[in-house]
mmCIF file of C-alpha atoms and ligand atoms in Angstrom:
data_model
loop_
_atom_site.group_PDB
_atom_site.id
_atom_site.type_symbol
_atom_site.label_atom_id
_atom_site.label_comp_id
_atom_site.label_asym_id
_atom_site.label_seq_id
_atom_site.Cartn_x
_atom_site.Cartn_y
_atom_site.Cartn_z
ATOM 1 C CA MET A 61 -13.888 4.435 -40.636
ATOM 2 C CA ARG A 62 -15.529 1.572 -38.364
ATOM 3 C CA ILE A 63 -13.825 -1.223 -36.161
ATOM 4 C CA ASP A 64 -15.529 -3.624 -35.094
ATOM 5 C CA VAL A 65 -12.638 -6.175 -31.742
ATOM 6 C CA ILE A 66 -14.290 -9.342 -30.854
ATOM 7 C CA THR A 67 -12.619 -10.347 -27.730
ATOM 8 C CA LEU A 68 -14.133 -11.840 -24.368
ATOM 9 C CA PHE A 69 -11.677 -8.855 -22.615
ATOM 10 C CA PRO A 70 -14.069 -5.494 -23.794
ATOM 11 C CA GLY A 71 -13.113 -4.238 -20.532
ATOM 12 C CA MET A 72 -9.115 -4.316 -21.879
ATOM 13 C CA LEU A 73 -9.443 -1.870 -24.464
ATOM 14 C CA GLU A 74 -12.658 0.421 -22.598
ATOM 15 C CA GLY A 75 -10.512 3.124 -21.332
ATOM 16 C CA ALA A 76 -7.265 2.915 -23.244
ATOM 17 C CA LEU A 77 -9.442 3.867 -26.753
ATOM 18 C CA GLN A 78 -11.450 6.927 -24.425
ATOM 19 C CA GLU A 79 -7.846 8.516 -23.940
ATOM 20 C CA THR A 80 -5.399 10.912 -26.142
ATOM 21 C CA ILE A 81 -6.153 11.320 -29.846
ATOM 22 C CA LEU A 82 -8.092 7.661 -30.181
ATOM 23 C CA GLY A 83 -10.951 9.332 -27.767
ATOM 24 C CA ARG A 84 -10.566 12.743 -29.401
ATOM 25 C CA ALA A 85 -10.314 10.783 -33.340
ATOM 26 C CA GLN A 86 -13.673 8.704 -32.237
ATOM 27 C CA GLN A 87 -15.269 12.236 -31.279
ATOM 28 C CA ALA A 88 -14.755 13.844 -33.808
ATOM 29 C CA GLY A 89 -15.918 11.457 -35.824
ATOM 30 C CA LEU A 90 -13.246 10.754 -37.828
ATOM 31 C CA VAL A 91 -13.827 6.506 -36.293
ATOM 32 C CA GLU A 92 -16.036 4.057 -34.675
ATOM 33 C CA VAL A 93 -15.328 2.013 -32.506
ATOM 34 C CA HIS A 94 -17.227 -0.669 -31.053
ATOM 35 C CA LEU A 95 -16.367 -3.489 -29.318
ATOM 36 C CA HIS A 96 -18.649 -6.787 -28.988
ATOM 37 C CA GLN A 97 -18.156 -9.513 -26.134
ATOM 38 C CA LEU A 98 -17.827 -13.194 -27.515
ATOM 39 C CA ARG A 99 -19.630 -14.311 -24.897
ATOM 40 C CA ASP A 100 -22.973 -13.040 -25.500
ATOM 41 C CA TYR A 101 -22.688 -14.943 -28.638
ATOM 42 C CA ALA A 102 -22.513 -18.214 -26.991
ATOM 43 C CA THR A 103 -25.216 -20.814 -27.386
ATOM 44 C CA ASP A 104 -25.524 -22.449 -24.301
ATOM 45 C CA LYS A 105 -26.974 -21.043 -20.835
ATOM 46 C CA HIS A 106 -23.338 -20.989 -19.266
ATOM 47 C CA ARG A 107 -22.023 -18.910 -22.252
ATOM 48 C CA ILE A 108 -19.492 -21.363 -23.116
ATOM 49 C CA VAL A 109 -17.458 -20.137 -26.489
ATOM 50 C CA ASP A 110 -14.544 -22.981 -25.688
ATOM 51 C CA ASP A 111 -13.751 -26.793 -26.031
ATOM 52 C CA ARG A 112 -11.270 -29.959 -25.204
ATOM 53 C CA PRO A 113 -8.783 -30.313 -28.547
ATOM 54 C CA TYR A 114 -9.525 -33.312 -30.651
ATOM 55 C CA GLY A 115 -6.953 -36.386 -30.431
ATOM 56 C CA GLY A 116 -6.062 -34.464 -27.204
ATOM 57 C CA GLY A 117 -3.609 -32.270 -25.661
ATOM 58 C CA PRO A 118 -4.122 -29.356 -23.486
ATOM 59 C CA GLY A 119 -5.497 -26.395 -23.334
ATOM 60 C CA MET A 120 -8.493 -25.265 -25.147
ATOM 61 C CA VAL A 121 -10.054 -23.859 -28.518
ATOM 62 C CA LEU A 122 -12.523 -21.372 -29.355
ATOM 63 C CA LYS A 123 -15.304 -23.096 -30.758
ATOM 64 C CA CYS A 124 -16.675 -22.155 -33.986
ATOM 65 C CA GLU A 125 -20.167 -21.258 -33.779
ATOM 66 C CA PRO A 126 -19.848 -18.413 -31.278
ATOM 67 C CA LEU A 127 -17.322 -16.590 -33.603
ATOM 68 C CA PHE A 128 -19.155 -17.577 -36.463
ATOM 69 C CA ALA A 129 -21.735 -15.559 -35.016
ATOM 70 C CA ALA A 130 -20.099 -12.869 -34.147
ATOM 71 C CA VAL A 131 -19.098 -11.533 -37.265
ATOM 72 C CA GLU A 132 -22.346 -12.425 -38.907
ATOM 73 C CA ASP A 133 -23.653 -10.292 -36.876
ATOM 74 C CA VAL A 134 -21.095 -7.421 -36.424
ATOM 75 C CA ARG A 135 -20.735 -7.641 -40.286
ATOM 76 C CA SER A 136 -24.705 -7.069 -40.876
ATOM 77 C CA LYS A 137 -24.216 -4.009 -38.546
ATOM 78 C CA ASP A 138 -23.391 -1.825 -41.269
ATOM 79 C CA PRO A 139 -23.434 -1.982 -45.408
ATOM 80 C CA ARG A 140 -19.230 -0.826 -45.422
ATOM 81 C CA PRO A 141 -17.556 -4.324 -46.182
ATOM 82 C CA GLY A 142 -15.113 -5.843 -44.012
ATOM 83 C CA LYS A 143 -11.442 -7.185 -43.540
ATOM 84 C CA VAL A 144 -11.925 -9.914 -40.978
ATOM 85 C CA VAL A 145 -8.427 -10.011 -39.179
ATOM 86 C CA LEU A 146 -7.580 -12.762 -36.352
ATOM 87 C CA MET A 147 -4.685 -11.893 -33.811
ATOM 88 C CA SER A 148 -2.794 -14.436 -33.132
ATOM 89 C CA PRO A 149 1.083 -15.110 -32.090
ATOM 90 C CA GLY A 150 0.442 -17.869 -35.304
ATOM 91 C CA GLY A 151 0.064 -14.938 -38.466
ATOM 92 C CA LYS A 152 2.269 -12.216 -40.257
ATOM 93 C CA VAL A 153 3.818 -9.684 -38.510
ATOM 94 C CA PHE A 154 1.690 -6.232 -38.700
ATOM 95 C CA ARG A 155 4.507 -3.873 -40.475
ATOM 96 C CA GLN A 156 4.249 -0.075 -40.365
ATOM 97 C CA ALA A 157 3.154 -1.053 -44.270
ATOM 98 C CA VAL A 158 0.136 -2.910 -42.990
ATOM 99 C CA ALA A 159 -0.903 -0.102 -41.031
ATOM 100 C CA GLN A 160 -0.841 2.978 -44.109
ATOM 101 C CA GLU A 161 -2.191 -0.562 -45.982
ATOM 102 C CA TRP A 162 -5.209 -1.456 -43.858
ATOM 103 C CA SER A 163 -5.800 2.727 -43.096
ATOM 104 C CA ASN A 164 -7.243 3.217 -46.658
ATOM 105 C CA GLN A 165 -10.278 0.530 -45.495
ATOM 106 C CA GLU A 166 -13.767 1.166 -45.048
ATOM 107 C CA ARG A 167 -14.187 -1.406 -42.153
ATOM 108 C CA LEU A 168 -11.584 -4.149 -39.812
ATOM 109 C CA ILE A 169 -13.733 -6.606 -38.723
ATOM 110 C CA LEU A 170 -10.637 -7.514 -35.519
ATOM 111 C CA ILE A 171 -10.953 -11.580 -33.459
ATOM 112 C CA SER A 172 -8.850 -11.196 -30.181
ATOM 113 C CA GLY A 173 -7.421 -14.841 -30.007
ATOM 114 C CA HIS A 174 -7.630 -17.355 -27.587
ATOM 115 C CA TYR A 175 -4.560 -17.789 -25.099
ATOM 116 C CA GLU A 176 -4.030 -21.510 -26.923
ATOM 117 C CA GLY A 177 -6.039 -21.118 -30.005
ATOM 118 C CA LEU A 178 -9.329 -22.069 -32.112
ATOM 119 C CA ASP A 179 -10.693 -24.507 -34.064
ATOM 120 C CA GLU A 180 -8.494 -24.120 -37.700
ATOM 121 C CA ARG A 181 -11.738 -23.945 -39.748
ATOM 122 C CA ILE A 182 -12.360 -19.997 -38.175
ATOM 123 C CA ILE A 183 -9.033 -19.538 -39.691
ATOM 124 C CA GLU A 184 -9.751 -21.355 -43.863
ATOM 125 C CA HIS A 185 -13.290 -20.124 -43.484
ATOM 126 C CA LEU A 186 -13.728 -16.080 -41.277
ATOM 127 C CA VAL A 187 -10.804 -15.225 -41.530
ATOM 128 C CA ASP A 188 -9.531 -12.910 -44.521
ATOM 129 C CA GLU A 189 -5.922 -11.848 -42.119
ATOM 130 C CA GLU A 190 -4.009 -13.868 -39.394
ATOM 131 C CA VAL A 191 -1.846 -10.829 -37.433
ATOM 132 C CA SER A 192 1.116 -11.060 -34.866
ATOM 133 C CA ILE A 193 2.182 -8.433 -33.383
ATOM 134 C CA GLY A 194 5.478 -9.458 -32.548
ATOM 135 C CA ASP A 195 7.664 -12.390 -31.917
ATOM 136 C CA TYR A 196 6.128 -13.332 -28.317
ATOM 137 C CA VAL A 197 2.748 -14.679 -27.480
ATOM 138 C CA LEU A 198 0.208 -12.405 -25.001
ATOM 139 C CA THR A 199 -2.303 -14.112 -23.013
ATOM 140 C CA ASN A 200 -4.654 -12.991 -25.580
ATOM 141 C CA GLY A 201 -5.458 -10.717 -28.790
ATOM 142 C CA THR A 202 -6.658 -8.341 -27.230
ATOM 143 C CA VAL A 203 -3.652 -5.558 -26.561
ATOM 144 C CA ALA A 204 -2.295 -6.631 -30.066
ATOM 145 C CA ALA A 205 -5.525 -5.039 -31.671
ATOM 146 C CA MET A 206 -5.426 -1.892 -29.424
ATOM 147 C CA VAL A 207 -1.873 -2.043 -31.007
ATOM 148 C CA VAL A 208 -3.320 -2.215 -34.488
ATOM 149 C CA ILE A 209 -5.998 0.626 -34.035
ATOM 150 C CA ASP A 210 -3.783 2.898 -32.338
ATOM 151 C CA ALA A 211 -1.376 2.285 -35.404
ATOM 152 C CA VAL A 212 -4.204 2.288 -38.292
ATOM 153 C CA VAL A 213 -6.009 4.953 -36.514
ATOM 154 C CA ARG A 214 -3.307 7.607 -36.109
ATOM 155 C CA LEU A 215 -3.056 7.220 -40.116
ATOM 156 C CA LEU A 216 -6.339 8.283 -40.896
ATOM 157 C CA PRO A 217 -6.755 11.513 -42.668
ATOM 158 C CA GLY A 218 -7.485 14.407 -39.753
ATOM 159 C CA VAL A 219 -6.429 12.821 -36.636
ATOM 160 C CA LEU A 220 -3.241 13.491 -36.096
ATOM 161 C CA GLY A 221 -2.615 17.543 -35.846
ATOM 162 C CA ASN A 222 -1.203 19.838 -37.354
ATOM 163 C CA GLY A 223 1.522 19.904 -34.422
ATOM 164 C CA GLU A 224 2.296 16.028 -35.062
ATOM 165 C CA SER A 225 2.695 14.368 -37.966
ATOM 166 C CA ALA A 226 3.067 10.356 -39.452
ATOM 167 C CA GLY A 227 5.448 11.956 -42.435
ATOM 168 C CA SER A 228 8.366 11.605 -40.672
ATOM 169 C CA ASP A 229 8.189 8.625 -38.199
ATOM 170 C CA SER A 230 10.213 5.831 -37.994
ATOM 171 C CA PHE A 231 9.696 3.233 -40.470
ATOM 172 C CA SER A 232 7.593 5.040 -42.976
ATOM 173 C CA ASP A 233 11.029 5.577 -45.249
ATOM 174 C CA GLY A 234 12.068 2.381 -44.141
ATOM 175 C CA PHE A 235 14.602 4.214 -41.567
ATOM 176 C CA LEU A 236 14.717 4.581 -37.806
ATOM 177 C CA GLU A 237 14.186 8.989 -37.084
ATOM 178 C CA GLY A 238 17.243 10.187 -35.655
ATOM 179 C CA PRO A 239 17.733 11.941 -32.632
ATOM 180 C CA GLN A 240 15.343 14.837 -31.136
ATOM 181 C CA TYR A 241 16.038 17.670 -28.954
ATOM 182 C CA THR A 242 14.602 20.788 -27.398
ATOM 183 C CA ARG A 243 15.650 23.587 -25.300
ATOM 184 C CA PRO A 244 17.961 23.739 -22.816
ATOM 185 C CA PRO A 245 20.981 23.983 -25.092
ATOM 186 C CA GLU A 246 22.548 22.184 -22.821
ATOM 187 C CA PHE A 247 21.804 20.377 -19.802
ATOM 188 C CA ARG A 248 24.499 19.043 -17.163
ATOM 189 C CA GLY A 249 27.119 19.545 -19.652
ATOM 190 C CA TRP A 250 25.316 17.587 -22.467
ATOM 191 C CA LYS A 251 25.200 19.906 -25.397
ATOM 192 C CA VAL A 252 22.682 19.796 -28.713
ATOM 193 C CA PRO A 253 24.561 19.084 -31.548
ATOM 194 C CA GLU A 254 25.520 22.155 -32.755
ATOM 195 C CA ILE A 255 24.760 21.731 -36.262
ATOM 196 C CA LEU A 256 20.691 21.809 -35.407
ATOM 197 C CA LEU A 257 21.533 25.839 -34.002
ATOM 198 C CA SER A 258 23.017 26.663 -36.693
ATOM 199 C CA GLY A 259 19.755 27.867 -39.124
ATOM 200 C CA ASP A 260 21.052 26.296 -42.037
ATOM 201 C CA HIS A 261 17.920 23.706 -42.985
ATOM 202 C CA ALA A 262 20.209 21.980 -46.004
ATOM 203 C CA LYS A 263 22.944 21.196 -43.608
ATOM 204 C CA ILE A 264 20.035 19.940 -40.673
ATOM 205 C CA ALA A 265 17.998 18.209 -43.590
ATOM 206 C CA ALA A 266 21.060 15.847 -44.367
ATOM 207 C CA TRP A 267 22.794 15.678 -41.205
ATOM 208 C CA ARG A 268 18.973 14.025 -39.512
ATOM 209 C CA GLN A 269 18.961 11.722 -42.304
ATOM 210 C CA ASP A 270 23.018 10.613 -41.884
ATOM 211 C CA CYS A 271 21.961 10.249 -38.186
ATOM 212 C CA ALA A 272 18.944 7.948 -39.346
ATOM 213 C CA VAL A 273 20.738 5.869 -42.069
ATOM 214 C CA ARG A 274 23.419 5.371 -38.863
ATOM 215 C CA LYS A 275 21.442 4.878 -36.293
ATOM 216 C CA THR A 276 19.420 1.813 -38.520
ATOM 217 C CA ALA A 277 22.023 0.361 -39.603
ATOM 218 C CA ARG A 278 23.298 0.135 -35.715
ATOM 219 C CA VAL A 279 19.840 -0.773 -34.687
ATOM 220 C CA ARG A 280 17.932 -2.763 -36.765
ATOM 221 C CA PRO A 281 19.947 -3.300 -39.950
ATOM 222 C CA ASP A 282 17.320 -5.871 -41.428
ATOM 223 C CA LEU A 283 15.261 -2.772 -41.923
ATOM 224 C CA LYS A 284 18.424 -1.399 -43.880
ATOM 225 C CA GLN A 285 18.815 -3.833 -46.345
ATOM 226 C CA ALA A 286 14.441 -4.801 -46.928
ATOM 227 C CA LYS A 287 14.927 -1.323 -48.430
ATOM 228 C CA THR A 288 18.221 -0.596 -50.070
HETATM 229 N N1 ADE B 572 -2.284 -13.108 -29.155
HETATM 230 C C1 ADE B 572 -0.969 -13.828 -28.158
HETATM 231 N N2 ADE B 572 -0.181 -13.468 -28.932
HETATM 232 C C2 ADE B 572 -0.175 -11.917 -29.725
HETATM 233 C C3 ADE B 572 0.458 -12.266 -30.489
HETATM 234 N N3 ADE B 572 2.022 -11.496 -30.991
HETATM 235 N N4 ADE B 572 0.167 -10.999 -31.452
HETATM 236 C C4 ADE B 572 -0.649 -11.198 -32.505
HETATM 237 N N5 ADE B 572 -2.157 -11.791 -30.925
HETATM 238 C C5 ADE B 572 -1.499 -12.529 -29.898
#
């Protein structure tokens, strides 16, 4: 898979992409991530990418020209077709099911939006999907792009090692994951539930499923309703 990110702040991603599972996935050739500075596509000598909104109002708006030029150039760097995704608090919410769907794509082109917004013609004529990572507003979409990359890349075949598995993740079956314990069996008087020490795998599986259902009902009733 190839992922391109168009952003004003590539430095926000550089370090994070080298760490742990994402860094290993790139070294193993399972994914390529390319960062592009939007300002490199500005046409004036001051490298300006935004302008005041027509009709007045506060803030600045990202201009069409640099973004269209950036996406067209980035697209031409690889023959694989790529979905163009705009990170924006105004988009549909990014969920595990979307991560799963996108992990089957050959290519993603992520645009990190501006604090104040962008020319609507970009959304209408350049972007395939507008996506939010949640109901809060970030200073820009770069961290949101990182969230999408992380959630998608860990689902690519071969990225998670033997000991790690995406199969029992929270959300993968519509329920939050239940509790986990490791040694010691007793810590400061708090004991690990006896059933986990029983060796009865069928009972343990049923207990875990029951915990997952109850936790989901308590913490995220909206998830449970969506699935049942
Ligand atoms: N940019 C600013 N806030 C955002 C959000 N919640 N999701 C995606 N991009 C954003």
